[in-house]
CSV table of N, CA and C in Angstrom, one decimal:
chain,number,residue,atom,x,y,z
P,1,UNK,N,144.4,70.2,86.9
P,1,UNK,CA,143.6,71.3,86.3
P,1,UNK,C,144.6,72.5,86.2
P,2,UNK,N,144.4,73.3,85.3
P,2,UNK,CA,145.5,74.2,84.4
P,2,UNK,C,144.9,75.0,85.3
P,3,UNK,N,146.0,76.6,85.6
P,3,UNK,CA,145.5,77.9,86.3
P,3,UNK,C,144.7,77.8,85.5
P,4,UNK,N,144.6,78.5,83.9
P,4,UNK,CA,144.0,79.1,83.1
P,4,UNK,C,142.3,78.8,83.4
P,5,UNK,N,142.2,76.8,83.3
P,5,UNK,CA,141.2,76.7,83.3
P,5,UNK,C,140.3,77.3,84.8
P,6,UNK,N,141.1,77.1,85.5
P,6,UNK,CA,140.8,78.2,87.2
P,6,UNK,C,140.3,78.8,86.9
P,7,UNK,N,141.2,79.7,86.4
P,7,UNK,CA,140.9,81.4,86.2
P,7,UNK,C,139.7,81.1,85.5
P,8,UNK,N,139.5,80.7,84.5
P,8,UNK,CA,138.2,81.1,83.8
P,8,UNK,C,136.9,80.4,84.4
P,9,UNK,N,137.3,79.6,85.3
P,9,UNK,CA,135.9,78.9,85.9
P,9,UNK,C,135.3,80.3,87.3
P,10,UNK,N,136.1,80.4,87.8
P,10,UNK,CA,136.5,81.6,88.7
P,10,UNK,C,135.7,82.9,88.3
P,11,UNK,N,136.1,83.6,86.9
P,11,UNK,CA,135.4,84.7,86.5
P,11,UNK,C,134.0,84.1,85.6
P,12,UNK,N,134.1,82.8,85.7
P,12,UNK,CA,132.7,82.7,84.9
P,12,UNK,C,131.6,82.7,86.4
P,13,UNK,N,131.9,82.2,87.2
P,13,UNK,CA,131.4,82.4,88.7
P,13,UNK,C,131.4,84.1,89.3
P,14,UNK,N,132.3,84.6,89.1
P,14,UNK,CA,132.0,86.3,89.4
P,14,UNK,C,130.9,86.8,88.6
P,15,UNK,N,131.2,86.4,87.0
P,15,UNK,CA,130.3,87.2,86.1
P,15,UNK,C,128.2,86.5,86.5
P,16,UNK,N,128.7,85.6,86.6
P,16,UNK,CA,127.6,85.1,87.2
P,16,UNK,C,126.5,85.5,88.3
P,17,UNK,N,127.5,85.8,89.1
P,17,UNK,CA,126.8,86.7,90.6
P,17,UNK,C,126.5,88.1,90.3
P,18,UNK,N,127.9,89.1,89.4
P,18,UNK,CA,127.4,90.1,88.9
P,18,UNK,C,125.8,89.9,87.8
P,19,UNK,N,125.8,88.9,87.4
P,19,UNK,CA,124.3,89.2,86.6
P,19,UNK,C,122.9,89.5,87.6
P,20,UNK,N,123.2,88.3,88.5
P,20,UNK,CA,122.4,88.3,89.1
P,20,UNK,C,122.4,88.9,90.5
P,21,UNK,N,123.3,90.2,90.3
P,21,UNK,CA,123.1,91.4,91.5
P,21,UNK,C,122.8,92.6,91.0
P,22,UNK,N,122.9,92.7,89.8
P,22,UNK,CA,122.4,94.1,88.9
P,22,UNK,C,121.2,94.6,89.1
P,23,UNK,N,120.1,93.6,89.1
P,23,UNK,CA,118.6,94.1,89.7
P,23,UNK,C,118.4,94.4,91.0
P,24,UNK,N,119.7,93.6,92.1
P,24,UNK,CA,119.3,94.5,93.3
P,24,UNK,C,119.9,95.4,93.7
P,25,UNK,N,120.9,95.7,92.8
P,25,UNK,CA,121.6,96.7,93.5
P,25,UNK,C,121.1,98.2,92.4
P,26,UNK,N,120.0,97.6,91.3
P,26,UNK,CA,119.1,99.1,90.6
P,26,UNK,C,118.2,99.0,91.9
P,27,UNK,N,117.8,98.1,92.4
P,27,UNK,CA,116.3,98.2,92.8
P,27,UNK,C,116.9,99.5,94.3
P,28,UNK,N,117.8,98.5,95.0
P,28,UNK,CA,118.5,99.1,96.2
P,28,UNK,C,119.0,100.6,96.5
P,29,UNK,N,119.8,100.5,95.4
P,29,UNK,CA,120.7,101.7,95.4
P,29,UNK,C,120.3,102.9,94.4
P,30,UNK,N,120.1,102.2,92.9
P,30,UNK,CA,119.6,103.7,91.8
P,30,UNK,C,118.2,103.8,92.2
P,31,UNK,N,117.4,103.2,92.4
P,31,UNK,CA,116.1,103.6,92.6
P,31,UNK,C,115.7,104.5,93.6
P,32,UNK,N,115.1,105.4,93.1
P,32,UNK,CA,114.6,106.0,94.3
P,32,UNK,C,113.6,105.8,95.0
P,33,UNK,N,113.2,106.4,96.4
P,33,UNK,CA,112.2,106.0,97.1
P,33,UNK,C,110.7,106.1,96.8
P,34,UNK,N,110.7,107.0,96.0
P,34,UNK,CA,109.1,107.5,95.7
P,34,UNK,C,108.9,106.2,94.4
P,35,UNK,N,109.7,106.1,93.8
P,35,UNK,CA,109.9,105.1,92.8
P,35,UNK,C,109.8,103.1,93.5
P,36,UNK,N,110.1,103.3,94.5
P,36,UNK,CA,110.0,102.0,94.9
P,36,UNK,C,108.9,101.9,95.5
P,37,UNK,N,108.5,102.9,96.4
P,37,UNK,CA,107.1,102.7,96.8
P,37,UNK,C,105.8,102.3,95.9
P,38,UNK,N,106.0,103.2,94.4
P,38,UNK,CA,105.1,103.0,93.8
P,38,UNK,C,104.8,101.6,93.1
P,39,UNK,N,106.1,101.1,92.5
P,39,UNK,CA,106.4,100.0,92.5
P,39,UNK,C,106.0,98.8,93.4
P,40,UNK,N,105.9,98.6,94.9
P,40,UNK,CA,105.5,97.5,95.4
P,40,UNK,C,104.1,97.8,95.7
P,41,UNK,N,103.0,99.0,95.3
P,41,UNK,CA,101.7,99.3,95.4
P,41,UNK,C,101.3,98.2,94.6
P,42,UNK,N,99.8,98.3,95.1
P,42,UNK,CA,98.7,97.6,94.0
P,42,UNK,C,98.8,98.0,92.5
P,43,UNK,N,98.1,96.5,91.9
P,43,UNK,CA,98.0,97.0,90.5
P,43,UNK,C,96.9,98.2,90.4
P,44,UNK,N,95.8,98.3,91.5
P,44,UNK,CA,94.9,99.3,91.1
P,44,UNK,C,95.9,100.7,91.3
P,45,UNK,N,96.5,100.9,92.2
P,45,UNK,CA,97.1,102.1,93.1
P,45,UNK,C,98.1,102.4,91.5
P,46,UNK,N,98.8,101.5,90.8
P,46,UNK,CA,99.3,101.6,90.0
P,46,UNK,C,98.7,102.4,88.5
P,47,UNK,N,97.4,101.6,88.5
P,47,UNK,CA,96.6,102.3,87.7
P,47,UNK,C,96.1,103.6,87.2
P,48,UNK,N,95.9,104.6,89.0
P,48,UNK,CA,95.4,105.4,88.9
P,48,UNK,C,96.2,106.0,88.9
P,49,UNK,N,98.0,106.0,89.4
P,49,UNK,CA,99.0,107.0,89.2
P,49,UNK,C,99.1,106.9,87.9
P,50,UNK,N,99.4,106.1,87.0
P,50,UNK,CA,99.2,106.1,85.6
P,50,UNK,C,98.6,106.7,85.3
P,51,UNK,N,96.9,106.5,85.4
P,51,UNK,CA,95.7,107.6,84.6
P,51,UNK,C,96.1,109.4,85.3
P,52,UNK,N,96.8,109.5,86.1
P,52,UNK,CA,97.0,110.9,87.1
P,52,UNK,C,98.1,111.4,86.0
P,53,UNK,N,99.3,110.8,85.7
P,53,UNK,CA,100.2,111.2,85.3
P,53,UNK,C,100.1,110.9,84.0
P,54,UNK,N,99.6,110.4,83.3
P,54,UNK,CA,99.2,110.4,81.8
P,54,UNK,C,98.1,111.7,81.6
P,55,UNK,N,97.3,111.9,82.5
P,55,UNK,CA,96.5,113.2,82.4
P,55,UNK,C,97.7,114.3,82.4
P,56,UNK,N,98.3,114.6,82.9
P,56,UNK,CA,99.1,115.7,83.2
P,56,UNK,C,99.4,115.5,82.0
P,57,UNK,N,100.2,114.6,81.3
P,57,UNK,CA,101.3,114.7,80.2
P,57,UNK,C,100.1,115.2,78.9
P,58,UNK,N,99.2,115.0,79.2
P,58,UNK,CA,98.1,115.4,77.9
P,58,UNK,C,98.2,116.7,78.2
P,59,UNK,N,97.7,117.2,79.3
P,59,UNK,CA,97.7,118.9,80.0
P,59,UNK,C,98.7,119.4,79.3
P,60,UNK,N,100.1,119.2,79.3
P,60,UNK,CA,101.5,119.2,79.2
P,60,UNK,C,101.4,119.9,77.5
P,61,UNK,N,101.0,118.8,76.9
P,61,UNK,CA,101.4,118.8,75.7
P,61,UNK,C,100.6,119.8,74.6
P,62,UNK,N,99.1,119.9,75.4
P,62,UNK,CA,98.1,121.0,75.0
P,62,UNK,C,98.3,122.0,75.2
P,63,UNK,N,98.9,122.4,76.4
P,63,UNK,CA,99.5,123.9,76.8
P,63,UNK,C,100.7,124.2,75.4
P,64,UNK,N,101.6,123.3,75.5
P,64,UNK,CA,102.3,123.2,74.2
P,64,UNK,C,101.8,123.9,73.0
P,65,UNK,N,101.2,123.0,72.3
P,65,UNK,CA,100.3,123.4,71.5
P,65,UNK,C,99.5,124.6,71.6
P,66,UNK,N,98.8,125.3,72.2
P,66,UNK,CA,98.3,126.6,72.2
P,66,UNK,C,99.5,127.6,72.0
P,67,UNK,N,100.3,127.1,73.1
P,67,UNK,CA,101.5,128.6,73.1
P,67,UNK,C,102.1,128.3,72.0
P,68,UNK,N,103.1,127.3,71.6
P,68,UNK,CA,103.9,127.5,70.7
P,68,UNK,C,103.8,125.9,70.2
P,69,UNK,N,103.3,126.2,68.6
P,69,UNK,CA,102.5,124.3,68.5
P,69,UNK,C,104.2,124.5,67.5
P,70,UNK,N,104.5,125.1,67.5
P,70,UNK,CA,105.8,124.6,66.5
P,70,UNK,C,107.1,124.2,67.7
P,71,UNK,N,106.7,124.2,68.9
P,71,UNK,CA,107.8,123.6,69.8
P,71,UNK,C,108.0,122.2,69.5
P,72,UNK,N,109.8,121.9,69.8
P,72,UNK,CA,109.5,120.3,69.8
P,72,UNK,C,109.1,119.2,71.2
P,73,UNK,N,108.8,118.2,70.5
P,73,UNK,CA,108.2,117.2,71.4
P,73,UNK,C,109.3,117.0,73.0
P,74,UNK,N,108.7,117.7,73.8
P,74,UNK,CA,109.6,117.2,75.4
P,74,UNK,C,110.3,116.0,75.1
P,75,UNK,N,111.2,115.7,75.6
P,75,UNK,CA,112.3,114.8,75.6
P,75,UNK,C,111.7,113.6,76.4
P,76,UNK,N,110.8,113.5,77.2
P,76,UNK,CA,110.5,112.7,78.3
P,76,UNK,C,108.7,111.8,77.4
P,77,UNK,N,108.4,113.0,76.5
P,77,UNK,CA,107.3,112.4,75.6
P,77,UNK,C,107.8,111.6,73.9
P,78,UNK,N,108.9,111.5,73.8
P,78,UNK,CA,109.6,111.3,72.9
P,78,UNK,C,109.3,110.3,72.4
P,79,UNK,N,108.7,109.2,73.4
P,79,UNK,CA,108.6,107.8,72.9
P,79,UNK,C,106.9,108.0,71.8
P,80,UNK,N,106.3,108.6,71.8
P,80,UNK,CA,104.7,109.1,71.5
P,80,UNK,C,105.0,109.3,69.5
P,81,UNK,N,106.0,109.7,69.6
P,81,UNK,CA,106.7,109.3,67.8
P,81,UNK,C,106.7,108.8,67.2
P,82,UNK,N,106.8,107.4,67.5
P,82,UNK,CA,106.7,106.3,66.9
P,82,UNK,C,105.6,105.5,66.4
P,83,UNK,N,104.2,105.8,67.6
P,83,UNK,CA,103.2,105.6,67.3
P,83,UNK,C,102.3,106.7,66.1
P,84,UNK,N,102.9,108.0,66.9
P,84,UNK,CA,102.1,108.5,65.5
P,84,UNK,C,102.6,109.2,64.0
P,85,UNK,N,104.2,108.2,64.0
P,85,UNK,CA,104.9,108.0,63.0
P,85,UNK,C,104.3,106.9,62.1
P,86,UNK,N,103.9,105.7,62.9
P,86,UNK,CA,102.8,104.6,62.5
P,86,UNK,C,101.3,105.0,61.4
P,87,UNK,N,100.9,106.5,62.7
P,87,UNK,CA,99.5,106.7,62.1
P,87,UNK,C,99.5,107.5,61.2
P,88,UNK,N,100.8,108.1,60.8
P,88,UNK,CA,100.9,108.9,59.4
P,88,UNK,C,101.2,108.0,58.3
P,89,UNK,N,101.9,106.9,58.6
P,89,UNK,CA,101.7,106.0,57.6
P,89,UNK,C,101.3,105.6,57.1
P,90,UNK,N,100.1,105.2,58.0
P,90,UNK,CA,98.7,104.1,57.8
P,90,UNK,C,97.7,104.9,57.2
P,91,UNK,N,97.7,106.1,56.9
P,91,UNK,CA,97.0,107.2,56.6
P,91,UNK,C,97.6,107.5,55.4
P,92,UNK,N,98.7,107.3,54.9
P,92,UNK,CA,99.6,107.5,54.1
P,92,UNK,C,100.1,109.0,53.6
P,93,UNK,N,100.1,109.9,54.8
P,93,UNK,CA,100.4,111.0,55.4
P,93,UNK,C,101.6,111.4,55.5
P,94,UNK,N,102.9,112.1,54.6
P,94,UNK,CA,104.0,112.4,54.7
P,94,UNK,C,104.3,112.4,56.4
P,95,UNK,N,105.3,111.6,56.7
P,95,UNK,CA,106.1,112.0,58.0
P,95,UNK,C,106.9,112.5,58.3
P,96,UNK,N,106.8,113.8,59.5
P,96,UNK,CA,107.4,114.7,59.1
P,96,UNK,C,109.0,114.7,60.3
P,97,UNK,N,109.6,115.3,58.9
P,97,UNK,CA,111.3,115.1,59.1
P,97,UNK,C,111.4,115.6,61.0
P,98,UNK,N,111.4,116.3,61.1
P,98,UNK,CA,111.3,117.3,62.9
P,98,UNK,C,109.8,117.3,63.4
P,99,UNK,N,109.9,116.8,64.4
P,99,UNK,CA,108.4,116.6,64.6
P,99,UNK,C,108.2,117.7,66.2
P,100,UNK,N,106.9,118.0,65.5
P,100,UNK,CA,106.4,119.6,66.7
P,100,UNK,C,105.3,118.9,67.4
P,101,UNK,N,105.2,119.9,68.5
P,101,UNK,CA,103.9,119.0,69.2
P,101,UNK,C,102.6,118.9,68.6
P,102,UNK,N,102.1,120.0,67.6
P,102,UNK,CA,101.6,120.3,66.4
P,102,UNK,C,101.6,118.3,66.0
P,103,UNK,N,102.3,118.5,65.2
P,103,UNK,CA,102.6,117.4,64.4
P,103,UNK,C,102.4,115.6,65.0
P,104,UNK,N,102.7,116.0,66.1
P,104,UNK,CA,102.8,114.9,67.1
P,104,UNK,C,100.8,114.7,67.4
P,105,UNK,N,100.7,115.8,67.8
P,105,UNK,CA,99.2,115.7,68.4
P,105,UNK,C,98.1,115.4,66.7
P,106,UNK,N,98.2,115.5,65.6
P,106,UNK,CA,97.7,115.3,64.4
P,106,UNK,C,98.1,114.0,64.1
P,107,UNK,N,99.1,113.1,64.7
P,107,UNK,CA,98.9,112.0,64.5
P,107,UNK,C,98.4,111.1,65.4
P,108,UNK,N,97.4,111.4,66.2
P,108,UNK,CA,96.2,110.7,66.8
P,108,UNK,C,95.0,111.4,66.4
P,109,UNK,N,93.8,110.2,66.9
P,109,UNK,CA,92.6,110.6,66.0
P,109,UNK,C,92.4,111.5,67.1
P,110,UNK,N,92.7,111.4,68.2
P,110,UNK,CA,91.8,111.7,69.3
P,110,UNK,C,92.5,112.5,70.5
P,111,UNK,N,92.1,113.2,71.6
P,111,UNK,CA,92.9,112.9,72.8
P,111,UNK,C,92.7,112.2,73.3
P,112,UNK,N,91.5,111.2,73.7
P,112,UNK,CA,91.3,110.0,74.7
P,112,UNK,C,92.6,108.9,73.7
P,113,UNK,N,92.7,109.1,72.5
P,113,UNK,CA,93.6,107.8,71.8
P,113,UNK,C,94.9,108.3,72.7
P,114,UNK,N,95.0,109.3,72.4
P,114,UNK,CA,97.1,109.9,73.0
P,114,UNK,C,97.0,109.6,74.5
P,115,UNK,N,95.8,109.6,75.0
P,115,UNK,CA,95.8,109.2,76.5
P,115,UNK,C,95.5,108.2,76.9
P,116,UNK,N,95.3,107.5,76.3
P,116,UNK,CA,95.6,105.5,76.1
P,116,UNK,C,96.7,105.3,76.1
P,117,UNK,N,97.3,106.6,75.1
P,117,UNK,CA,98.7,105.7,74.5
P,117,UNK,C,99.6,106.3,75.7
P,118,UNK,N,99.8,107.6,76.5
P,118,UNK,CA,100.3,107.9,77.7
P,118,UNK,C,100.1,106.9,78.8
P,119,UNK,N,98.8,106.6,79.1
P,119,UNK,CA,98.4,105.9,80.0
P,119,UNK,C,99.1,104.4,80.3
P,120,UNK,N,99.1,103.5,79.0
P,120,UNK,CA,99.6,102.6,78.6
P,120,UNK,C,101.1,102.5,79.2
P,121,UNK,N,101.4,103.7,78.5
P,121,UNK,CA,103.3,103.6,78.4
P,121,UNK,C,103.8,103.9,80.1
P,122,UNK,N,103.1,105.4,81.0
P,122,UNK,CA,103.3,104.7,82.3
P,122,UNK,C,102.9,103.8,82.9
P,123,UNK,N,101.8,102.7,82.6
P,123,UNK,CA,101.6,101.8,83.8
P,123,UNK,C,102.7,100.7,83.4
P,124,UNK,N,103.5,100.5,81.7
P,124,UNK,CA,104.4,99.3,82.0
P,124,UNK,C,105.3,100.1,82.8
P,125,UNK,N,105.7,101.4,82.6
P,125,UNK,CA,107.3,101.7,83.5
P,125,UNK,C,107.2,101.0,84.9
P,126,UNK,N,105.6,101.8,85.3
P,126,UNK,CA,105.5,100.9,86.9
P,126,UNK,C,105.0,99.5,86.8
P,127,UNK,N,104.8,98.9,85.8
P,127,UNK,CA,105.2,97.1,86.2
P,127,UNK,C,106.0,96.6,85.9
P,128,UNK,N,106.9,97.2,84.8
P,128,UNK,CA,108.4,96.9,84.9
P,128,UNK,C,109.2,97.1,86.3
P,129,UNK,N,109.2,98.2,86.8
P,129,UNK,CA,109.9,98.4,88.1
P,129,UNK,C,108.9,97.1,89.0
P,130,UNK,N,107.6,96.8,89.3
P,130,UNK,CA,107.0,96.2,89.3
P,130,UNK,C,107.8,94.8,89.5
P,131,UNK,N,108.2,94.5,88.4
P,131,UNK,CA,108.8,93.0,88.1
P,131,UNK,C,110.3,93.1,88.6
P,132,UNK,N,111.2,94.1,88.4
P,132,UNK,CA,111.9,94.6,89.2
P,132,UNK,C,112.5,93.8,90.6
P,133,UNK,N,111.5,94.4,91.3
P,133,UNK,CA,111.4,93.8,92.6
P,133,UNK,C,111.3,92.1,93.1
P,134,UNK,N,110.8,91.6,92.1
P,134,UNK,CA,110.8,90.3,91.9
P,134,UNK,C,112.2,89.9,91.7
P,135,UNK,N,112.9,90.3,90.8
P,135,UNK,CA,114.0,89.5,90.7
P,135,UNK,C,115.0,89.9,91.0
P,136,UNK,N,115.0,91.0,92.6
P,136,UNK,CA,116.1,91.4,93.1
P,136,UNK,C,115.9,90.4,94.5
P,137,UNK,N,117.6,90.4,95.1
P,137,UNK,CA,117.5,90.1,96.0
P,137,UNK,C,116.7,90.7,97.7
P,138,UNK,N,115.7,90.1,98.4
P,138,UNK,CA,115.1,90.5,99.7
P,138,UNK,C,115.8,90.9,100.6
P,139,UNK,N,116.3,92.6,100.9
P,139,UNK,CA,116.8,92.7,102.2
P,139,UNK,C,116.1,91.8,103.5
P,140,UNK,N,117.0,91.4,104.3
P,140,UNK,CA,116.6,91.3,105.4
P,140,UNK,C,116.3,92.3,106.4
P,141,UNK,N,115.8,92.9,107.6
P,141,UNK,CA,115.5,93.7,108.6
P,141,UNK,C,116.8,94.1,108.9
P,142,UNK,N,117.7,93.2,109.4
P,142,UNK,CA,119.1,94.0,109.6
P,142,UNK,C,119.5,94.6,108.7
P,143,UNK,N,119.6,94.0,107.5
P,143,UNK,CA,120.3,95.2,106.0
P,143,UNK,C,119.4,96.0,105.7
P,144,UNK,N,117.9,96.2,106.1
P,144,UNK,CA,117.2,97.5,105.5
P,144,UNK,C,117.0,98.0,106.9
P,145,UNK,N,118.1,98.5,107.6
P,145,UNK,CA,118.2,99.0,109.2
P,145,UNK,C,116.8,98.6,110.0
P,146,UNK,N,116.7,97.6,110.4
P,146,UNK,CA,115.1,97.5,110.8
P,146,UNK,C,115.5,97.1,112.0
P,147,UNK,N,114.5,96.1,112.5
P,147,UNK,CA,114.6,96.0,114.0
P,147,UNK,C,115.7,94.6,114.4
P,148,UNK,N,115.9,95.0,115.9
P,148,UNK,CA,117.1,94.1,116.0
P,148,UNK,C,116.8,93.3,117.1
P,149,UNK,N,116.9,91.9,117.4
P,149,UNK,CA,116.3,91.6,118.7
P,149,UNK,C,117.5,90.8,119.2
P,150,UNK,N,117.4,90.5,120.7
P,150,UNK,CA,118.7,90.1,121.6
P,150,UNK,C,118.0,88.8,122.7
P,151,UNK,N,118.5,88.0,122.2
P,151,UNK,CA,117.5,86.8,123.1
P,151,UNK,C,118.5,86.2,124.2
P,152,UNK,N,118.1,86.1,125.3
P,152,UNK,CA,119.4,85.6,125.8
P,152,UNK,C,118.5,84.4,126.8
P,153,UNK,N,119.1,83.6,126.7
P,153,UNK,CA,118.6,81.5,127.7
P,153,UNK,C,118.6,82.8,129.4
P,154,UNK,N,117.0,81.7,129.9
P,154,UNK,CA,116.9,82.0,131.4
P,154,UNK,C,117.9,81.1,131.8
P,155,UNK,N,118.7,81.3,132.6
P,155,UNK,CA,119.9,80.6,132.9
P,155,UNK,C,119.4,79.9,134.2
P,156,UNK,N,118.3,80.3,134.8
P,156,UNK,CA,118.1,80.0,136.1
P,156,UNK,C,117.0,78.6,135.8
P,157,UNK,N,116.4,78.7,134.7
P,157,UNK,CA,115.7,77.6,134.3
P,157,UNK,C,116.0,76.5,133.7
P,158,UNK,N,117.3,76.9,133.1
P,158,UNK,CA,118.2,75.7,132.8
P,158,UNK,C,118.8,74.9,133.4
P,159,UNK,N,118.9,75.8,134.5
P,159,UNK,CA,120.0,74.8,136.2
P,159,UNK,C,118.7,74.5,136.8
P,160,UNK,N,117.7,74.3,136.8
P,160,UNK,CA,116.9,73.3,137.6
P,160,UNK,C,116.5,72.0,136.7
């Protein structure tokens, strides 16, 4: 067997283990705590942080709109564009080049629709993270500093 072919069986085996340590070392290391908690909650628990935080982002966006509806769409609501880039289509409603919160909020019929559509988009982030956890590796108690136990043979019961 040639080095070369070594070598490449070698880094096909590193790149291999790097694939399959990337999820735990997001889950482990970039994730944060409040973030992982919510993550191994219930799907209900999951739900209603969703409906909590999808409410706010409606609050968010209406306050917008009163004060200054020519502001643009928050950075963090950005994904909400596409959909009601969709519904200016389907309406066959110029879409517009810079999009305001104005403009953004006129492409739903409704607010219960924009709060579907918030509601929706946080509960995959938390079942994505969700699924996450599934396909990272399981600390054990010693590597998530947990408890440590020390067993030692009754010696005196062994010698009889």
């Amino acid at each position: 067997m040639s080095n070369r072919l070594r070598l490449g069986i070698i880094l096909l085996f590193v790149v291999g283990a790097a694939a399959f340590l990337v999820p735990t070392i997001r889950w482990h290391v970039l994730l944060p705590e409040d973030q992982r908690e919510l993550a191994t909650s219930t799907r209900d628990q999951i739900r209603i942080v969703s409906q909590q935080r999808a409410s706010k982002d409606l609050q968010r966006l209406l306050q917008l709109a009163e004060g200054s509806p020519q502001a643009s769409v928050p950075e963090d609501l950005r994904f909400l564009r596409i959909s009601a880039r969709d519904r200016f289509r389907f309406e066959q409603k110029p879409v517009p080049s810079t999009w305001t919160v104005s403009d953004l909020l006129e492409g739903y019929v409704s607010q219960s629709e924009l709060l579907a559509e918030l509601e929706a988009y946080e509960r995959q982030r938390l079942m994505d993270l969700k699924e996450l956890t599934t396909r990272s590796l399981q600390l054990g108690l010693d590597l998530q500093g947990g408890m440590y136990v020390l067993i030692e043979p009754d010696l005196d019961e062994l010698s009889a």
